[in-house]
Tab-separated table of C-alpha atoms in Angstrom:
chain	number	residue	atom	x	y	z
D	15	UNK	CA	0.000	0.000	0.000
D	16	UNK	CA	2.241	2.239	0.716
D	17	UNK	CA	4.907	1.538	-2.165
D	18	UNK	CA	1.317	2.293	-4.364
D	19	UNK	CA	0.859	5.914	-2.202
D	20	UNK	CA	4.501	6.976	-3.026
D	21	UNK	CA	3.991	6.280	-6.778
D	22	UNK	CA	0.992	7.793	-6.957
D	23	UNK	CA	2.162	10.827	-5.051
D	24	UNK	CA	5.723	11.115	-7.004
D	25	UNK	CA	3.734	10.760	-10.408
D	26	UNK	CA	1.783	14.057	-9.125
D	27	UNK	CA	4.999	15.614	-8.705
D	28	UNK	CA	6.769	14.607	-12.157
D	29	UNK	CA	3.294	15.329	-13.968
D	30	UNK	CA	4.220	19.203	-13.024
D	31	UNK	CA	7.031	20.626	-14.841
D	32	UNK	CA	9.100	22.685	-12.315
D	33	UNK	CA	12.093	23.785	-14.383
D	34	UNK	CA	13.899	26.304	-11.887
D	35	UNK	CA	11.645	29.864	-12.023
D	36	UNK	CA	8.393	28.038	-13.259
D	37	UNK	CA	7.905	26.307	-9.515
D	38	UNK	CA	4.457	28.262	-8.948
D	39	UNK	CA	2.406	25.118	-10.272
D	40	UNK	CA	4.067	22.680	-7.776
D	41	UNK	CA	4.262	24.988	-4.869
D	42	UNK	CA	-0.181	25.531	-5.413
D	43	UNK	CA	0.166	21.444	-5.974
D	44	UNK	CA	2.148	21.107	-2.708
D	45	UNK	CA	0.000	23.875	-0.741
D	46	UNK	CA	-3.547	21.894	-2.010
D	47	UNK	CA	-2.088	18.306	-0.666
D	48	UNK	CA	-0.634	19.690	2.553
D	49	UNK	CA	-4.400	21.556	3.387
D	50	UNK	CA	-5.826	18.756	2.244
D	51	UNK	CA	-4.281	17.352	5.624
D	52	UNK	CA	-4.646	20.329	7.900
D	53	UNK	CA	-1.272	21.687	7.976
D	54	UNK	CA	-0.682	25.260	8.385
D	55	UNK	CA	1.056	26.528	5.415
D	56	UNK	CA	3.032	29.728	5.417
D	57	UNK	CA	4.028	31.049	2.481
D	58	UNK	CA	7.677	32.891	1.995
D	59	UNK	CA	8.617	35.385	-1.080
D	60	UNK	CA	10.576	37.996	-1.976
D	61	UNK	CA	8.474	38.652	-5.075
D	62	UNK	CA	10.709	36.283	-7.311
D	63	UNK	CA	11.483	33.294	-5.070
D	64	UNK	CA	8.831	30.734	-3.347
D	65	UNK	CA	9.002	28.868	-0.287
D	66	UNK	CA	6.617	26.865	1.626
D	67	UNK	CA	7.231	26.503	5.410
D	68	UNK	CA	5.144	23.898	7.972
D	69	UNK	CA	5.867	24.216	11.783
D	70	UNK	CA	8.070	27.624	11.537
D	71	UNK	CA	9.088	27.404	15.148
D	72	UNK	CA	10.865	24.003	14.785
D	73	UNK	CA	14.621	23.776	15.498
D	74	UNK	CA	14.845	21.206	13.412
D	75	UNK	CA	13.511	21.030	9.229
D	76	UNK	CA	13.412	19.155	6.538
D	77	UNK	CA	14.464	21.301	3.384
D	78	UNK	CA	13.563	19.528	-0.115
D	79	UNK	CA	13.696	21.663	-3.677
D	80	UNK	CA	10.790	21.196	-5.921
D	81	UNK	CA	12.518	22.897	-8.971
D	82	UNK	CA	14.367	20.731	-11.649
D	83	UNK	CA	16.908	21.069	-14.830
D	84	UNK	CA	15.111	21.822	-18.023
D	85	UNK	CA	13.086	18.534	-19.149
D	86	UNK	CA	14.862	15.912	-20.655
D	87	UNK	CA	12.336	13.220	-20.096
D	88	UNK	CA	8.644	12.461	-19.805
D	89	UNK	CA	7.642	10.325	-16.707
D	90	UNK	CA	6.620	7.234	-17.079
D	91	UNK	CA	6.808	3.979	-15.284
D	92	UNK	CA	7.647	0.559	-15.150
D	93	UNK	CA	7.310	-1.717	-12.363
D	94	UNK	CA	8.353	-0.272	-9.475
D	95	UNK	CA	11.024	2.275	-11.473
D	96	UNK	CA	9.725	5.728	-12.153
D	97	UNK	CA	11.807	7.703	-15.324
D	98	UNK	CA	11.574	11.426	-15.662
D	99	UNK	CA	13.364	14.731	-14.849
D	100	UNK	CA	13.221	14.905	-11.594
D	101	UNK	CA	12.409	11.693	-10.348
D	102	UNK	CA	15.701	11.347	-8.487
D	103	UNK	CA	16.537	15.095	-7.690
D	104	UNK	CA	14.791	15.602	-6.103
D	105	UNK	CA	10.932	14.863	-6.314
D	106	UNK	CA	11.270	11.738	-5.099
D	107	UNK	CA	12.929	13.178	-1.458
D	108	UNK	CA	9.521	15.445	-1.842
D	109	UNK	CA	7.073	12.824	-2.498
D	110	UNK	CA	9.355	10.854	0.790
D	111	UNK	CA	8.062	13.945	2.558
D	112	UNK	CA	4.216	14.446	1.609
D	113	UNK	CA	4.311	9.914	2.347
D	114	UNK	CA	5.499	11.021	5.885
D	115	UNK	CA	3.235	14.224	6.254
D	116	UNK	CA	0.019	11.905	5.492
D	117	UNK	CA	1.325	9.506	7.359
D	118	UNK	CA	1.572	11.137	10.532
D	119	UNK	CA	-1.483	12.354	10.171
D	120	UNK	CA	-3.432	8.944	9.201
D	121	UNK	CA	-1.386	7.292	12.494
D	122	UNK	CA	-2.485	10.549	14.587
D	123	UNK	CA	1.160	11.235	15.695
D	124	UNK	CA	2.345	14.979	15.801
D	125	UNK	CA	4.400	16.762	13.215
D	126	UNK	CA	7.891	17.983	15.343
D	127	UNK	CA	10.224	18.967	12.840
D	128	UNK	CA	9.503	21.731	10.395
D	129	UNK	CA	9.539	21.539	6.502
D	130	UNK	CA	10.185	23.850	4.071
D	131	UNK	CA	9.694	22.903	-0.035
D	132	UNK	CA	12.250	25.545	-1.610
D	133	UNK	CA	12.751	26.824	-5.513
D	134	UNK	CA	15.619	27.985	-7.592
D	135	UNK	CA	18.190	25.092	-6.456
D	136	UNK	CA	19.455	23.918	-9.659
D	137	UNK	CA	19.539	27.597	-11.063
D	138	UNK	CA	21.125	29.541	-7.972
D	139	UNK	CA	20.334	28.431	-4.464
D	140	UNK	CA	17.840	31.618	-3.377
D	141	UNK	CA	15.429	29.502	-2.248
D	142	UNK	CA	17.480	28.307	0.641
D	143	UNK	CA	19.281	31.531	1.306
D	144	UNK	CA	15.875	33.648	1.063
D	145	UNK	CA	14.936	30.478	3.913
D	146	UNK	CA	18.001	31.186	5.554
D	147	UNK	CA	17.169	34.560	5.851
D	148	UNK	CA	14.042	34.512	7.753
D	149	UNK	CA	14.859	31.746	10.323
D	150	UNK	CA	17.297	29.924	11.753
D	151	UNK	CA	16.931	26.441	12.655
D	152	UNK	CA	20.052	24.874	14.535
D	153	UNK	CA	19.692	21.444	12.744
D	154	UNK	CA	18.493	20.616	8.913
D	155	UNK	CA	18.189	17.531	6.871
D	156	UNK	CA	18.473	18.595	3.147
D	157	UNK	CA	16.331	16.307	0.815
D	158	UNK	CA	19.034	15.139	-1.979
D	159	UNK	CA	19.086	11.688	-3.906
D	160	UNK	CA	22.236	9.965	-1.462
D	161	UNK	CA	20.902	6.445	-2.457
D	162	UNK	CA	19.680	6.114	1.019
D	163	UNK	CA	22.764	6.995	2.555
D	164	UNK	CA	23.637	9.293	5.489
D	165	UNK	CA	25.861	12.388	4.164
D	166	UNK	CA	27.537	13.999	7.253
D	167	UNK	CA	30.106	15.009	4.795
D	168	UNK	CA	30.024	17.503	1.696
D	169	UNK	CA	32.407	18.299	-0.600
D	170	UNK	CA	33.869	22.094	-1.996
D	171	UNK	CA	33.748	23.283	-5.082
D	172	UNK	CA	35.276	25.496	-7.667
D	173	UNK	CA	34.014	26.738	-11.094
D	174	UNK	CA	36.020	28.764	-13.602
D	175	UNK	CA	35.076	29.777	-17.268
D	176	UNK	CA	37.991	30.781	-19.134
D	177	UNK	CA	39.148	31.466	-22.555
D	178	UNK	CA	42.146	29.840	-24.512
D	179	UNK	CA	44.046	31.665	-27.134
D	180	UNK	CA	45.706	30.102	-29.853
D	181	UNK	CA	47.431	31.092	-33.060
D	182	UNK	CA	45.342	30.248	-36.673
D	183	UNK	CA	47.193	28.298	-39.281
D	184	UNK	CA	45.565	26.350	-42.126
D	185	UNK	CA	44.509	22.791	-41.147
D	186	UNK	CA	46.946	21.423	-43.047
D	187	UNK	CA	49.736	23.533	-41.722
D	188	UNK	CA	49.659	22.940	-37.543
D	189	UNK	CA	53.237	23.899	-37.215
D	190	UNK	CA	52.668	27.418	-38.041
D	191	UNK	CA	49.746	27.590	-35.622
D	192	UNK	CA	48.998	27.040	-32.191
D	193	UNK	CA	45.845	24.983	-31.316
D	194	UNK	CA	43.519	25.758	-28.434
D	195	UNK	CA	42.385	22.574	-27.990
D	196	UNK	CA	45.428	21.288	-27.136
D	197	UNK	CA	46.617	24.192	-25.474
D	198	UNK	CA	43.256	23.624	-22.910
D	199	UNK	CA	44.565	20.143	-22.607
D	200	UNK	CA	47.804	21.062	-21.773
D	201	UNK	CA	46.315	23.440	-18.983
D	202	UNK	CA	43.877	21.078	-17.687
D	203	UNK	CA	47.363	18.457	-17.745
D	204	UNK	CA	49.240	21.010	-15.359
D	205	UNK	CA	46.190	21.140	-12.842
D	206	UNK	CA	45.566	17.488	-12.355
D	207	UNK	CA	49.446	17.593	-11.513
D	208	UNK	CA	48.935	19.744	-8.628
D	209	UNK	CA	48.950	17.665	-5.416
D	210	UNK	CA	45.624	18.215	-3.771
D	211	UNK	CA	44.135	16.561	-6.942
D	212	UNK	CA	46.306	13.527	-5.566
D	213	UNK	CA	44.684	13.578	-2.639
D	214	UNK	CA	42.790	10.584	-1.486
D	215	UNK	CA	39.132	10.911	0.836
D	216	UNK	CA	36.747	8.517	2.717
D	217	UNK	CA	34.090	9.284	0.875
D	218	UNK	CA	35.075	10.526	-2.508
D	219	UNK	CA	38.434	11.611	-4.124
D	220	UNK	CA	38.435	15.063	-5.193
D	221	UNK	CA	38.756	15.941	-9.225
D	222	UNK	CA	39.366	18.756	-11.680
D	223	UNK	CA	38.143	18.675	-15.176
D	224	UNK	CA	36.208	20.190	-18.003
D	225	UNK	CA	32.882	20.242	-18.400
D	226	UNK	CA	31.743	22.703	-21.443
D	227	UNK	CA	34.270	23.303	-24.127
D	228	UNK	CA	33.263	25.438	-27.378
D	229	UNK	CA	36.492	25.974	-30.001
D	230	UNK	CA	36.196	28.438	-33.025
D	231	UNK	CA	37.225	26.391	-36.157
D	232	UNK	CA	34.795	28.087	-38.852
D	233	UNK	CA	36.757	26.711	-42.116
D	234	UNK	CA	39.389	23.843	-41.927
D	235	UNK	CA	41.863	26.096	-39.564
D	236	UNK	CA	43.657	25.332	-36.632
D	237	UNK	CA	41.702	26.253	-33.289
D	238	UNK	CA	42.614	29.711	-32.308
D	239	UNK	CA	40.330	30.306	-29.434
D	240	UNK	CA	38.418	27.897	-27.113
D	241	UNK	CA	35.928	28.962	-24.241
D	242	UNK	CA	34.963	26.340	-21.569
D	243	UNK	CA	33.662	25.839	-18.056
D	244	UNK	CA	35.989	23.960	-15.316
D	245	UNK	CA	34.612	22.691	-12.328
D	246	UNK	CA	36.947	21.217	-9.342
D	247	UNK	CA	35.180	19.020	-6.397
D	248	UNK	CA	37.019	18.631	-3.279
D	249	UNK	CA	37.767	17.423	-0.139
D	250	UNK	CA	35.645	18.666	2.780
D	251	UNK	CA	39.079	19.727	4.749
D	252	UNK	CA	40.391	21.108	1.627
D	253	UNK	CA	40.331	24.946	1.820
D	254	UNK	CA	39.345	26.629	-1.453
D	255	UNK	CA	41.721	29.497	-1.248
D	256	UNK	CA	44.487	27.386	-1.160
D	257	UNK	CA	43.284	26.005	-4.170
D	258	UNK	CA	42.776	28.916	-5.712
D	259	UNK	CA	46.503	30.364	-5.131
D	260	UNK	CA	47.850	26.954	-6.692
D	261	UNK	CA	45.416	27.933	-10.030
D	262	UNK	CA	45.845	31.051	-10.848
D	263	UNK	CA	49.208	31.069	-11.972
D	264	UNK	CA	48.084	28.325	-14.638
D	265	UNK	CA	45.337	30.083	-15.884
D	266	UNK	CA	47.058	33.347	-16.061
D	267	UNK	CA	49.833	31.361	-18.234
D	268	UNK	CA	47.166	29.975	-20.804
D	269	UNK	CA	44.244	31.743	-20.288
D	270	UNK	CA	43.283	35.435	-22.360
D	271	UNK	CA	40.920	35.703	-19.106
D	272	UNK	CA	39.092	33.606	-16.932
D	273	UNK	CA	36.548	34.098	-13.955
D	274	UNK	CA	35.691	31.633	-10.817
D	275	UNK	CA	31.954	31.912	-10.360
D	276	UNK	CA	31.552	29.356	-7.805
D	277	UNK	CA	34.054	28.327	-4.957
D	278	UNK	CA	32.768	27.073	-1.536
D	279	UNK	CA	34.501	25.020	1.025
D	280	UNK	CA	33.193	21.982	1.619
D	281	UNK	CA	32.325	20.449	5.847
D	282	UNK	CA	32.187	17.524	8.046
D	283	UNK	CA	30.441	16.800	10.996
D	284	UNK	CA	31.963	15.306	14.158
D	285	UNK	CA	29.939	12.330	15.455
D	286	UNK	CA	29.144	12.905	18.277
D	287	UNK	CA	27.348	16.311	16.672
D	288	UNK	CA	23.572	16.379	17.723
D	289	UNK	CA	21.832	15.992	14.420
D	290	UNK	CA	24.452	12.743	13.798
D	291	UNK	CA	23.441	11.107	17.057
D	292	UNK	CA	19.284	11.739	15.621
D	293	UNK	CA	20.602	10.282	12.202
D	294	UNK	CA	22.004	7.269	14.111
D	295	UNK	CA	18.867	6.480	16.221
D	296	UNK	CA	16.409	6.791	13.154
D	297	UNK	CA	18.818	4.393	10.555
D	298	UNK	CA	18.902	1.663	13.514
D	299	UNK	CA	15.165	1.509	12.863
D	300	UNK	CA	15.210	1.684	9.714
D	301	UNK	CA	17.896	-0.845	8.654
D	302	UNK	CA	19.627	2.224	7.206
D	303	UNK	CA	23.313	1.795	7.566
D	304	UNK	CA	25.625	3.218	5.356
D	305	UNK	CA	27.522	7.217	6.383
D	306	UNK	CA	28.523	9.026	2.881
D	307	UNK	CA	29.767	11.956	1.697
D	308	UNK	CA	28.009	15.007	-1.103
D	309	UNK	CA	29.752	15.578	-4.001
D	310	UNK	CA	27.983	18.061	-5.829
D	311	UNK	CA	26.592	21.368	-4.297
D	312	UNK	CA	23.231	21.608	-2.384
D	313	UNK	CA	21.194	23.426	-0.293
D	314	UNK	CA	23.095	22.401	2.514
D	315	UNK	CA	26.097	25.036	1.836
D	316	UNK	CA	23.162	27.728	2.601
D	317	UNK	CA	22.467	26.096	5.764
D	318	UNK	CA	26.084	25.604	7.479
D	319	UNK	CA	27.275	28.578	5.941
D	320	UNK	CA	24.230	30.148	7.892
D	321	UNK	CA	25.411	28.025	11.497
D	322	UNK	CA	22.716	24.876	10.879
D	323	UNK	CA	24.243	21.548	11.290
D	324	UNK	CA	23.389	19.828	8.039
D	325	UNK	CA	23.092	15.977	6.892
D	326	UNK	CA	21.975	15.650	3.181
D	327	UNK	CA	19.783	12.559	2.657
D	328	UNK	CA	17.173	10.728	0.468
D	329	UNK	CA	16.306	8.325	-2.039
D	330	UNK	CA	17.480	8.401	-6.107
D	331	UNK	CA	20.993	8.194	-7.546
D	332	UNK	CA	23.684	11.509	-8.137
D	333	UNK	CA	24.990	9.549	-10.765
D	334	UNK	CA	21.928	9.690	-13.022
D	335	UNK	CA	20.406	12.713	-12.267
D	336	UNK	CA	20.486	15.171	-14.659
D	337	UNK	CA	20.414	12.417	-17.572
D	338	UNK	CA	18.223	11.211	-19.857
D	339	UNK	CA	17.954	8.539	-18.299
D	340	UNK	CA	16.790	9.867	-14.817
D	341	UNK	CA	14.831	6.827	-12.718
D	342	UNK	CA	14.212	6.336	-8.741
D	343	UNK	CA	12.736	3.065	-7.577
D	344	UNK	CA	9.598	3.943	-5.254
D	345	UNK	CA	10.177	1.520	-2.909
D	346	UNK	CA	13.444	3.922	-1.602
D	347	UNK	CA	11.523	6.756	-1.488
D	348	UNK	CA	8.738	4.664	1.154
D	349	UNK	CA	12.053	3.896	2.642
D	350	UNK	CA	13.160	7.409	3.214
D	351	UNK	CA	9.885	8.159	4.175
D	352	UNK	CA	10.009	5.768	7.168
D	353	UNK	CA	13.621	7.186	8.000
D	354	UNK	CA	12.583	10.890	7.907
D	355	UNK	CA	9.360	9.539	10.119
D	356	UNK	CA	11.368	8.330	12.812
D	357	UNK	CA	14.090	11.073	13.004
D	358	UNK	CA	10.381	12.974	13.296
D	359	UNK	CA	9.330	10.580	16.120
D	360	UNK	CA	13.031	10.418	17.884
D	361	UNK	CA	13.408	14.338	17.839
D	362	UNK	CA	10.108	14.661	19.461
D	363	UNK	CA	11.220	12.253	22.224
D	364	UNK	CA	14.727	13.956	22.784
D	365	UNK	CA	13.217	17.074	22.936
């Protein structure tokens, strides 16, 4: 029954499109099913940006995103699998939610942590920092697809577009030319040298490399100018400005120009941090077992940069997201559910 519930509810969700700045659908969606069961809704804007909050006074929430990439992919099901933009980041954490919200109220047990359903995460984060703005809870799980693991760790990050210049030469003639292709490769060649990139972590290895790389060659010439995007994950006690003074002097060697748009530091929590010890409780109920790390940025930055102790958790796969071939399977977002229930339960008890 209540494998059934989650599709149903998830299929709601996917049936929406929610590409980030077109969330106002899913948020009226969200606000009808959460009425529906007699929860108090309160609604946060800044004109632009939409949140919904339940239980504002908690000191402990559950922040999910309800926007997505552009579509790539219709949902559509089979068996237990569910396919569509989405599905894995992060709808299915939201659908884990609304399962837990009716839940609780079917079973007649009280709501103790707060939740907030947030936009713009995939485009720029406001959601969360317009959140962050307006309260300030000491303790926050953030909704991401972790396949079920618990992420007490999160990883930095560092993004750089840059341009390449080369020298143009016929095709034919690469010796009087200089190509800037494989004067990009040659860069990117220099960076993986550097030693943090060597580094080795418990939960992921960090990694530089490009992502988007666009190279003028309008008619049979060699390369002369290439623009791309670089992105660099790393360790949580890596510190990005150390990174950044070991860059710079290889970008200013190959680069006509180049600009860092994104750098954070990454975190990790100590065990025996209050929000860990709640994680603990509700996995050993919940046959939940496995501690992880984020690799990619979330909501959760927000949050700790903002002082709230933040685990990232819920069902669906990183790896997929974002493809074309995006796909939870239901029965781990019933099984978040049940873990975000209990935390709800054991938080209640401890407090």
């Amino acid at each position: 029954m209540k494998t059934e519930r989650a599709k149903e509810i998830l299929l709601q969700l996917l049936k929406i499109p929610s590409p980030s700045g077109q969330e106002d659908r899913i948020m009226l969606h969200i606000m009808e099913f959460l009425h529906r069961l007699d929860y108090d809704v309160r609604i946060e804007s800044d004109g632009e940006i939409i949140d919904l909050v339940v239980n504002p006074d908690a000191d402990l929430f559950y922040e999910v995103h309800v926007d997505t990439i552009p579509i790539r992919a219709e949902p559509f099901v089979r068996g237990n699998i569910i396919y569509g933009t989405g599905s894995s980041d992060i709808k299915g954490g939201a659908a884990a939610i609304l399962l837990m919200l009716e839940n609780l109220r079917r079973e007649g047990k009280e709501l103790n942590v707060g939740i907030v359903f947030v936009s713009d995460e995939e485009l720029g984060g406001r959601g969360s920092a317009l959140f962050m703005e307006r309260y300030k809870p000491k303790m926050a799980v953030v909704l991401e697809p972790t396949d079920l693991e618990v992420h007490i760790a999160h990883a930095g990050n560092i993004e750089a577009y840059f341009e390449v210049d080369g020298k143009e030469a016929h095709g034919a003639c690469p010796e009087s030319g200089v190509n800037a292709i494989e004067e990009t490769y040659k860069m990117l060649e220099e960076m993986k040298k550097l030693e943090p990139f060597k580094a080795r972590g418990e939960f992921f290895d960090p990694h530089i490399g490009i992502q988007e790389l666009v190279c003028e060659n309008p008619v049979y010439l060699i390369p002369a100018l290439c623009r791309g995007r670089l992105e660099a994950r790393l360790l949580p006690e890596q510190e990005v400005e150390d990174i950044l003074d070991l860059l710079d002097p290889i970008f200013d060697e190959y680069t006509l120009k180049y600009e860092y748009t994104e750098i954070w530091d990454g975190y990790r929590l100590e065990p025996d941090e209050e929000i860990v010890q709640l994680a603990r409780k509700a996995m050993d109920v919940t046959d939940i077992d496995e501690f992880g790390g984020m690799r990619s940025w979330t909501d959760a930055i927000n949050f700790m940069y903002n002082g709230t102790r933040t685990i990232v958790f819920g069902p669906g796969n990183l790896d997929i997201s974002h493809t074309k071939n995006e796909h939870i399977d239901v029965r781990d977002v019933v099984t978040a559910s049940e873990f975000l229930k209990a935390l709800n339960e054991i938080y209640g008890k401890s407090g």
